[in-house]
Amino acid sequence: MEESIRFDYSHAAPFLLPDEWEPYADAVKLAHHMLHNKTGPGHEWLGWVDWPIRCDQAEVLKIKEAAAQIRHDSDVLLIIGIGGSYLGAKAVLDIVGHTFSNTLQRDRRQAPEVYFVGNQLSAGYLNHLLDIIDGKDVSINVISKSGTTIEPAIAFRLFRDYLQKKYGAAGAQKRIYATTDASTGALSKLAVEAGYPRFDIPRDIGGRFSVLTAVGLLPTAAAGGDIDALLLGAAHAHAEYRTPELQKNPCYQYAVARNLLYRKGKLIELFVGYEPQQRFFAEWWKQLFSESEGKSGQGIFPATGAFSTDLHSLGQYIQEGSRHLFETVLWVDEPESDVMIGEDPADVDGLNFLAGKGIDYVNEKAFEAALLAHVDGGVPNLVLTLPRQSAYYLGRLIYFFEKACGISGYLMGVNPFDQPGVDAYKENMFALLGKPGYEQQKMELEARINRRS
Ligand code: PA5
């Protein structure tokens, strides 16, 4: 097996006393058994736990075939989805792909341009996207477990219509790939009726835990990413984090460290990375923990930052603001590439002392400097180090966080696998928009809005 991801909580040690861990050992074992034996709250959503070793290879093959077809006949792939049906795919594509993928020469990219849509309700965004795709061959991967989420449903209606006008009904049918619940839901029904190629989101895997299913795999494969490596990484993580022993399981140590810090008033966790390609991974992480733990009046508030950029915006607050936060830092040991700093005979900027060094060396010093400064400023730091930034390590990291999140939620005493708060917003929106069946709710909500104005 490849080298492991390293979890280092030594920079949080001043805030985590050695004897504070021990009482968690039994609670962790209980949470572990609840996850693996499916006996805890939300047990009907635990399909992700063994997914890396039970993922259907026939479905993976079907995904690869569809991806090859998309690469063959499309200049553009539109990925329609929101929340768990968006962030995972975007996170993976950004990390395994080229930063400027969409503007790279086609023969270097060897894949369509990829645009995400249906993840907000901006008319401006839609119109700008229509400008970009004009005259290009387009395919759509619409992703929605329920099929009724309003943002992707509206975008799908718009772009399905666009494809039908451009290619005719039969042509459009071949360019629309639906990723949805295996048997129920509006999108599933629509896909069957229209004859769109369909990919399953297993019933027992919720949105934010679905990135390793077709939800993340089809977009990744279509963009040329290595989905076998992604799944292999997750399978290795599945094996590595299988022990219920807290002392031997870094994934569970992360879950406990968060809980200990939370109980000491560290209410905000700031997840930061030093590679811009990780920005959406941080967004995926944010959704994972926010929807899993933020309920019953509890939960660490997950926030994200991108360093060193945000050291110049958030840095002041982190160093000296309210002492209610801790950081989880993602660091990559071996950069994908490096850029050397040159010698300047005039040395006007005084940087010749860095001549011959790589940018990655400077990035590493920024990481070390911020780590020490923030710890000195009273901010505990948890550090996760990836040997390399690759599809394989991304698979490992995704599984690390999914499992840590399940354990951490159980330690907090919440059901980590539902999201009643998200559903509350969706229901209100249906009512306010006048969806049939919501008449009473609409009247009540409008009365409340009118009272306020
Ligand atoms: O995690 C979740 O359940 C949500 O964020 C959903 O993924 C999101 O609301 C999209 O839902 P759907 O896939 O049903 O369109």
Coordinates of C-alpha atoms and ligand atoms in Angstrom, one line a residue:
M1 CA 0.0 0.0 0.0
E2 CA 1.1 3.6 -0.7
E3 CA 2.3 5.8 2.1
S4 CA -0.4 7.0 4.4
I5 CA -1.9 10.5 4.9
R6 CA -0.3 11.9 8.1
F7 CA -2.4 13.4 10.8
D8 CA -0.5 15.6 13.3
Y9 CA -2.2 17.1 16.3
S10 CA 1.0 18.1 18.0
H11 CA 0.3 21.8 17.2
A12 CA -3.0 21.5 19.1
A13 CA -1.3 19.7 22.0
P14 CA -1.3 22.8 24.3
F15 CA -5.1 22.7 24.1
L16 CA -5.5 18.9 24.3
L17 CA -4.1 17.3 27.4
P18 CA -2.9 13.7 27.2
D19 CA -5.4 12.4 29.8
E20 CA -8.4 14.0 27.9
W21 CA -8.2 11.5 25.1
E22 CA -8.6 8.3 27.1
P23 CA -12.3 8.9 28.1
Y24 CA -13.1 9.0 24.4
A25 CA -11.7 5.6 23.6
D26 CA -14.9 3.7 24.5
A27 CA -17.2 6.3 22.9
V28 CA -15.2 6.0 19.7
K29 CA -15.5 2.2 19.7
L30 CA -19.3 2.6 20.2
A31 CA -19.5 5.1 17.3
H32 CA -17.4 2.7 15.2
H33 CA -19.7 -0.2 15.8
M34 CA -22.8 2.0 15.2
L35 CA -21.3 2.9 11.8
H36 CA -20.2 -0.6 10.8
N37 CA -23.2 -2.5 12.2
K38 CA -25.7 0.2 11.1
T39 CA -27.2 0.5 14.5
G40 CA -27.0 4.3 15.1
P41 CA -29.1 7.3 14.1
G42 CA -29.3 7.6 10.3
H43 CA -28.3 4.0 9.8
E44 CA -30.3 3.9 6.6
W45 CA -27.7 6.3 5.0
L46 CA -24.6 4.3 5.7
G47 CA -24.1 2.8 2.2
W48 CA -20.9 4.9 1.8
V49 CA -19.1 3.1 4.7
D50 CA -18.2 0.0 2.6
W51 CA -18.8 1.7 -0.8
P52 CA -15.1 1.7 -1.8
I53 CA -15.0 -2.1 -1.6
R54 CA -18.5 -2.9 -2.9
C55 CA -18.8 -0.3 -5.7
D56 CA -20.2 -2.1 -8.7
Q57 CA -17.5 -2.6 -11.3
A58 CA -20.2 -2.9 -14.1
E59 CA -21.4 0.6 -13.2
V60 CA -17.8 1.8 -13.3
L61 CA -17.4 0.4 -16.8
K62 CA -20.6 2.0 -17.9
I63 CA -19.3 5.3 -16.5
K64 CA -16.1 5.0 -18.4
E65 CA -18.0 4.2 -21.6
A66 CA -20.2 7.2 -21.2
A67 CA -17.2 9.4 -20.4
A68 CA -15.5 8.3 -23.6
Q69 CA -18.6 9.1 -25.6
I70 CA -18.7 12.6 -24.0
R71 CA -15.1 13.2 -24.7
H72 CA -15.6 12.1 -28.3
D73 CA -18.7 14.1 -29.2
S74 CA -18.7 17.2 -26.9
D75 CA -16.8 20.4 -26.8
V76 CA -18.6 21.3 -23.6
L77 CA -19.9 19.2 -20.7
L78 CA -22.5 21.0 -18.5
I79 CA -22.7 19.5 -15.0
I80 CA -26.0 20.4 -13.4
G81 CA -26.4 19.9 -9.7
I82 CA -26.2 21.6 -6.3
G83 CA -24.9 20.7 -2.8
G84 CA -23.9 17.1 -2.6
S85 CA -24.7 16.7 -6.3
Y86 CA -22.2 19.4 -7.1
L87 CA -19.4 20.1 -4.7
G88 CA -17.8 16.7 -4.7
A89 CA -17.5 16.5 -8.5
K90 CA -16.2 20.1 -8.6
A91 CA -13.7 19.4 -5.8
V92 CA -12.3 16.3 -7.6
L93 CA -12.2 17.9 -11.1
D94 CA -10.3 20.9 -9.7
I95 CA -7.7 18.8 -7.9
V96 CA -7.1 16.2 -10.6
G97 CA -7.4 18.6 -13.5
H98 CA -5.5 21.6 -14.9
T99 CA -6.1 24.9 -13.1
F100 CA -7.0 26.6 -16.4
S101 CA -8.5 23.5 -17.9
N102 CA -11.3 25.2 -19.9
T103 CA -8.9 27.6 -21.6
L104 CA -6.2 25.0 -22.3
Q105 CA -5.8 23.9 -26.0
R106 CA -8.2 21.1 -26.7
D107 CA -5.4 18.7 -27.7
R108 CA -3.7 19.2 -24.3
R109 CA -6.9 18.9 -22.4
Q110 CA -8.2 15.9 -24.3
A111 CA -11.6 16.5 -22.8
P112 CA -14.5 18.9 -23.1
E113 CA -14.6 22.2 -21.4
V114 CA -16.6 21.7 -18.2
Y115 CA -19.1 24.2 -16.6
F116 CA -21.1 23.7 -13.5
V117 CA -24.6 25.1 -13.5
G118 CA -27.8 24.7 -11.5
N119 CA -25.9 25.5 -8.3
Q120 CA -27.5 29.0 -7.7
L121 CA -30.3 31.0 -9.3
S122 CA -28.5 33.7 -11.1
A123 CA -29.9 34.7 -14.5
G124 CA -26.7 36.5 -15.3
Y125 CA -24.7 33.3 -14.8
L126 CA -27.1 31.4 -17.1
N127 CA -26.9 34.0 -19.8
H128 CA -23.1 34.2 -19.7
L129 CA -23.0 30.4 -19.9
L130 CA -25.2 30.5 -23.0
D131 CA -22.8 32.9 -24.6
I132 CA -19.8 30.5 -23.8
I133 CA -21.4 27.4 -25.3
D134 CA -22.7 29.1 -28.4
G135 CA -21.7 27.1 -31.5
K136 CA -20.1 24.3 -29.5
D137 CA -21.2 20.7 -29.2
V138 CA -22.7 20.2 -25.7
S139 CA -23.6 17.3 -23.4
I140 CA -25.2 17.4 -20.1
N141 CA -24.7 15.4 -16.9
V142 CA -27.7 16.3 -14.7
I143 CA -27.2 15.1 -11.1
S144 CA -30.0 15.2 -8.6
K145 CA -30.9 12.5 -6.1
S146 CA -34.4 13.7 -5.6
G147 CA -34.9 15.3 -9.0
T148 CA -37.0 18.0 -7.4
T149 CA -34.3 20.5 -6.2
I150 CA -35.3 23.7 -7.7
E151 CA -32.0 25.2 -8.8
P152 CA -30.8 22.2 -10.9
A153 CA -34.3 21.4 -12.1
I154 CA -34.7 24.9 -13.6
A155 CA -31.2 24.7 -15.2
F156 CA -32.0 21.3 -16.6
R157 CA -35.2 22.5 -18.1
L158 CA -33.4 25.3 -19.8
F159 CA -30.5 23.3 -21.2
R160 CA -32.6 20.3 -22.1
D161 CA -34.7 22.6 -24.2
Y162 CA -31.5 24.1 -25.6
L163 CA -30.2 20.7 -26.6
Q164 CA -33.6 19.6 -28.1
K165 CA -33.7 22.8 -30.3
K166 CA -30.1 22.2 -31.4
Y167 CA -30.0 18.4 -32.0
G168 CA -33.7 17.4 -32.1
A169 CA -35.3 15.1 -29.5
A170 CA -33.4 12.0 -30.6
G171 CA -30.0 13.9 -30.7
A172 CA -30.6 15.5 -27.3
Q173 CA -31.5 12.1 -25.8
K174 CA -28.0 10.8 -26.6
R175 CA -26.3 13.9 -25.0
I176 CA -28.1 13.9 -21.6
Y177 CA -26.7 11.7 -18.9
A178 CA -28.9 11.5 -15.7
T179 CA -27.4 10.7 -12.4
T180 CA -30.1 10.1 -9.9
D181 CA -31.8 7.8 -7.4
A182 CA -31.8 4.2 -8.7
S183 CA -35.6 3.9 -8.8
T184 CA -37.6 6.8 -7.4
G185 CA -37.8 10.5 -7.9
A186 CA -38.7 12.9 -10.6
L187 CA -35.4 12.8 -12.5
S188 CA -35.4 9.0 -12.4
K189 CA -38.8 8.9 -14.0
L190 CA -38.0 11.6 -16.5
A191 CA -34.8 9.7 -17.5
V192 CA -36.7 6.5 -18.0
E193 CA -39.4 8.1 -20.1
A194 CA -37.0 10.1 -22.3
G195 CA -34.5 7.2 -22.6
Y196 CA -31.5 9.1 -21.2
P197 CA -28.5 7.0 -20.1
R198 CA -28.9 6.7 -16.3
F199 CA -26.4 6.4 -13.5
D200 CA -27.4 5.4 -10.0
I201 CA -27.0 7.2 -6.7
P202 CA -27.6 4.3 -4.3
R203 CA -30.6 4.8 -2.1
D204 CA -28.5 4.4 1.1
I205 CA -25.9 7.1 0.2
G206 CA -26.8 10.7 1.0
G207 CA -25.8 13.7 -1.2
R208 CA -22.7 14.9 0.8
F209 CA -21.4 11.3 1.0
S210 CA -21.9 10.5 -2.7
V211 CA -18.8 11.8 -4.4
L212 CA -17.4 8.3 -4.9
T213 CA -20.5 7.2 -6.7
A214 CA -21.5 8.2 -10.3
V215 CA -22.1 11.7 -8.8
G216 CA -18.3 12.3 -8.8
L217 CA -17.1 9.5 -11.1
L218 CA -18.9 10.4 -14.3
P219 CA -17.8 14.1 -14.3
T220 CA -14.3 13.1 -13.3
A221 CA -13.9 10.4 -16.0
A222 CA -15.4 12.7 -18.6
A223 CA -12.8 15.3 -17.7
G224 CA -10.1 12.7 -18.1
G225 CA -9.5 12.0 -14.4
D226 CA -8.4 8.6 -13.2
I227 CA -11.4 7.2 -11.4
D228 CA -9.8 3.8 -10.7
A229 CA -7.1 5.6 -8.7
L230 CA -9.7 7.6 -6.8
L231 CA -11.6 4.4 -5.9
L232 CA -8.3 2.6 -5.0
G233 CA -7.3 5.4 -2.6
A234 CA -10.7 5.2 -1.0
A235 CA -10.5 1.4 -0.7
H236 CA -7.0 1.7 1.0
A237 CA -8.5 4.3 3.4
H238 CA -11.3 1.9 4.1
A239 CA -8.8 -0.7 5.2
E240 CA -6.6 1.7 7.1
Y241 CA -9.3 3.4 9.2
R242 CA -11.1 0.2 10.0
T243 CA -9.7 -0.4 13.5
P244 CA -12.0 0.8 16.4
E245 CA -8.9 1.6 18.5
L246 CA -8.5 5.3 18.9
Q247 CA -4.8 5.1 19.4
K248 CA -4.2 3.3 16.1
N249 CA -6.7 5.2 14.0
P250 CA -5.7 8.8 12.8
C251 CA -9.2 9.3 11.3
Y252 CA -10.8 8.8 14.6
Q253 CA -8.2 10.9 16.3
Y254 CA -9.2 13.8 14.1
A255 CA -12.8 13.2 15.1
V256 CA -11.9 13.3 18.8
A257 CA -9.5 16.2 18.5
R258 CA -12.4 18.3 17.0
N259 CA -14.8 17.3 19.7
L260 CA -12.3 18.1 22.5
L261 CA -11.6 21.5 21.0
Y262 CA -15.3 22.1 20.5
R263 CA -16.0 21.4 24.2
K264 CA -13.3 23.9 25.1
G265 CA -15.1 26.7 23.2
K266 CA -13.4 26.3 19.8
L267 CA -16.7 26.7 17.9
I268 CA -15.2 27.4 14.5
E269 CA -13.0 25.1 12.4
L270 CA -11.2 26.9 9.6
F271 CA -10.1 24.4 6.9
V272 CA -7.2 25.7 4.8
G273 CA -5.0 24.5 2.0
Y274 CA -2.0 26.0 0.3
E275 CA -3.0 25.0 -3.3
P276 CA -5.7 27.0 -5.1
Q277 CA -6.8 23.7 -6.7
Q278 CA -8.0 22.7 -3.2
R279 CA -10.5 25.5 -2.9
F280 CA -13.5 23.4 -3.8
F281 CA -12.3 20.5 -1.8
A282 CA -12.6 22.8 1.1
E283 CA -16.1 23.7 0.0
W284 CA -17.0 20.0 -0.2
W285 CA -15.5 19.5 3.3
K286 CA -17.6 22.5 4.6
Q287 CA -20.8 20.9 3.3
L288 CA -19.9 17.5 4.8
F289 CA -19.4 18.8 8.3
S290 CA -21.9 21.6 8.2
E291 CA -24.9 19.4 7.2
S292 CA -23.7 16.5 9.3
E293 CA -23.1 18.2 12.6
G294 CA -25.0 21.5 12.6
K295 CA -28.2 20.5 14.2
S296 CA -30.0 20.2 17.6
G297 CA -28.3 23.5 18.5
Q298 CA -24.9 22.0 18.2
G299 CA -22.0 21.7 15.8
I300 CA -18.6 23.3 15.0
F301 CA -19.1 26.0 12.4
P302 CA -17.0 24.9 9.4
A303 CA -15.3 27.7 7.6
T304 CA -12.8 27.6 4.7
G305 CA -9.8 29.6 3.6
A306 CA -7.1 29.4 0.9
F307 CA -3.6 30.3 2.0
S308 CA -1.4 32.1 1.5
T309 CA -4.1 34.3 -0.2
D310 CA -6.3 34.6 2.9
L311 CA -3.4 35.2 5.2
H312 CA -3.7 38.7 3.8
S313 CA -7.4 39.0 4.6
L314 CA -8.3 36.6 7.4
G315 CA -4.9 36.5 8.9
Q316 CA -5.4 39.4 11.3
Y317 CA -8.5 37.8 12.7
I318 CA -7.0 34.4 13.0
Q319 CA -4.0 35.9 14.9
E320 CA -5.7 38.2 17.2
G321 CA -9.5 38.0 17.0
S322 CA -12.0 36.1 19.2
R323 CA -10.3 32.9 20.4
H324 CA -13.1 30.6 19.4
L325 CA -11.5 28.9 16.4
F326 CA -9.1 26.2 15.4
E327 CA -7.5 25.4 12.1
T328 CA -7.3 22.2 10.1
V329 CA -4.5 22.6 7.6
L330 CA -4.0 20.5 4.4
W331 CA -0.5 20.3 3.3
V332 CA 1.0 18.4 0.3
D333 CA 4.6 17.1 0.7
E334 CA 5.6 16.8 -2.9
P335 CA 4.3 19.4 -5.3
E336 CA 3.1 18.5 -8.7
S337 CA 5.6 20.9 -10.2
D338 CA 7.8 23.8 -9.2
V339 CA 9.0 27.1 -10.5
M340 CA 12.4 28.4 -9.7
I341 CA 13.0 32.0 -8.6
G342 CA 15.6 33.8 -10.7
E343 CA 18.6 36.0 -9.9
D344 CA 18.1 39.8 -10.6
P345 CA 21.4 41.7 -11.0
A346 CA 19.8 44.9 -9.7
D347 CA 18.1 43.1 -6.8
V348 CA 15.8 46.1 -6.3
D349 CA 13.2 44.0 -4.6
G350 CA 15.9 42.5 -2.3
L351 CA 14.8 38.9 -3.2
N352 CA 18.2 37.6 -4.5
F353 CA 18.5 35.6 -1.2
L354 CA 15.8 33.4 -2.7
A355 CA 17.4 33.0 -6.1
G356 CA 17.7 29.3 -7.1
K357 CA 14.9 28.3 -4.7
G358 CA 11.5 27.0 -5.8
I359 CA 8.2 28.7 -5.2
D360 CA 7.2 25.5 -3.3
Y361 CA 10.0 26.2 -0.8
V362 CA 8.5 29.6 -0.2
N363 CA 5.0 28.1 0.1
E364 CA 6.3 25.6 2.7
K365 CA 7.9 28.5 4.7
A366 CA 4.5 30.3 4.6
F367 CA 2.8 27.2 5.9
E368 CA 5.4 26.8 8.7
A369 CA 5.3 30.5 9.6
A370 CA 1.5 30.7 9.7
L371 CA 1.3 27.5 11.7
L372 CA 3.7 28.8 14.4
A373 CA 2.2 32.2 14.5
H374 CA -1.3 31.0 14.8
V375 CA -0.5 28.5 17.5
D376 CA 1.3 31.3 19.4
G377 CA -1.8 33.4 18.9
G378 CA -3.9 30.7 20.7
V379 CA -5.3 28.9 17.6
P380 CA -4.9 25.1 17.8
N381 CA -3.8 23.6 14.5
L382 CA -4.5 20.1 13.2
V383 CA -2.4 19.2 10.2
L384 CA -3.1 16.7 7.5
T385 CA -0.3 15.9 5.1
L386 CA -0.8 14.3 1.7
P387 CA 2.4 12.7 0.2
R388 CA 1.2 13.9 -3.2
Q389 CA -1.8 15.7 -4.7
S390 CA -3.3 13.0 -6.9
A391 CA -6.5 11.2 -7.6
Y392 CA -5.3 8.3 -5.4
Y393 CA -4.7 10.5 -2.4
L394 CA -7.8 12.4 -3.0
G395 CA -9.8 9.1 -2.7
R396 CA -8.0 8.5 0.6
L397 CA -8.7 11.9 1.9
I398 CA -12.3 11.9 0.9
Y399 CA -12.9 8.7 2.8
F400 CA -10.8 10.0 5.8
F401 CA -13.2 12.9 6.1
E402 CA -16.4 11.0 5.5
K403 CA -15.5 8.5 8.2
A404 CA -14.2 11.1 10.6
C405 CA -17.4 13.1 10.1
G406 CA -19.6 10.1 10.9
I407 CA -17.7 9.3 14.1
S408 CA -17.5 13.0 15.1
G409 CA -21.2 13.5 14.7
Y410 CA -22.0 10.4 16.8
L411 CA -19.5 11.7 19.5
M412 CA -21.4 15.0 19.4
G413 CA -24.7 13.1 19.9
V414 CA -26.4 14.1 16.7
N415 CA -27.6 12.1 13.7
P416 CA -24.9 13.0 11.2
F417 CA -26.8 11.7 8.2
D418 CA -29.9 13.8 7.9
Q419 CA -30.3 17.4 6.9
P420 CA -33.7 18.7 8.1
G421 CA -32.4 22.3 7.9
V422 CA -31.8 22.1 4.2
D423 CA -35.1 20.4 3.6
A424 CA -36.8 23.2 5.6
Y425 CA -35.5 25.8 3.2
K426 CA -36.5 23.7 0.2
E427 CA -40.0 23.3 1.5
N428 CA -40.4 27.0 2.1
M429 CA -39.2 27.8 -1.3
F430 CA -41.7 25.4 -2.9
A431 CA -44.5 27.0 -0.9
L432 CA -43.5 30.6 -1.7
L433 CA -43.2 29.8 -5.4
G434 CA -46.7 28.3 -5.4
K435 CA -46.0 24.6 -6.0
P436 CA -49.3 22.7 -6.0
G437 CA -49.9 21.1 -2.6
Y438 CA -48.2 23.9 -0.6
E439 CA -51.1 26.3 -0.6
Q440 CA -51.6 26.5 3.2
Q441 CA -47.9 26.8 3.8
K442 CA -47.7 29.6 1.2
M443 CA -50.4 31.6 2.9
E444 CA -48.7 31.3 6.3
L445 CA -45.3 32.2 5.0
E446 CA -46.6 35.2 3.0
A447 CA -48.4 36.4 6.1
R448 CA -45.2 36.3 8.0
I449 CA -43.3 38.1 5.3
N450 CA -46.0 40.8 5.0
R451 CA -46.0 41.4 8.8
R452 CA -42.3 42.1 8.6
S453 CA -42.5 44.7 5.7
Ligands
PA5_1 O1 -26.5 16.8 1.1 C1 -27.6 16.9 0.7 O2 -28.5 16.1 0.9 C2 -27.9 18.2 -0.1 O3 -26.9 19.1 -0.1 C3 -28.3 17.7 -1.5 O4 -27.2 17.1 -2.0 C4 -28.7 18.9 -2.4 O5 -29.7 19.7 -1.8 C5 -29.1 18.4 -3.7 O6 -30.1 17.5 -3.6 P1 -30.5 16.6 -4.9 O7 -29.4 15.8 -5.2 O8 -31.7 15.8 -4.4 O9 -30.9 17.6 -6.0

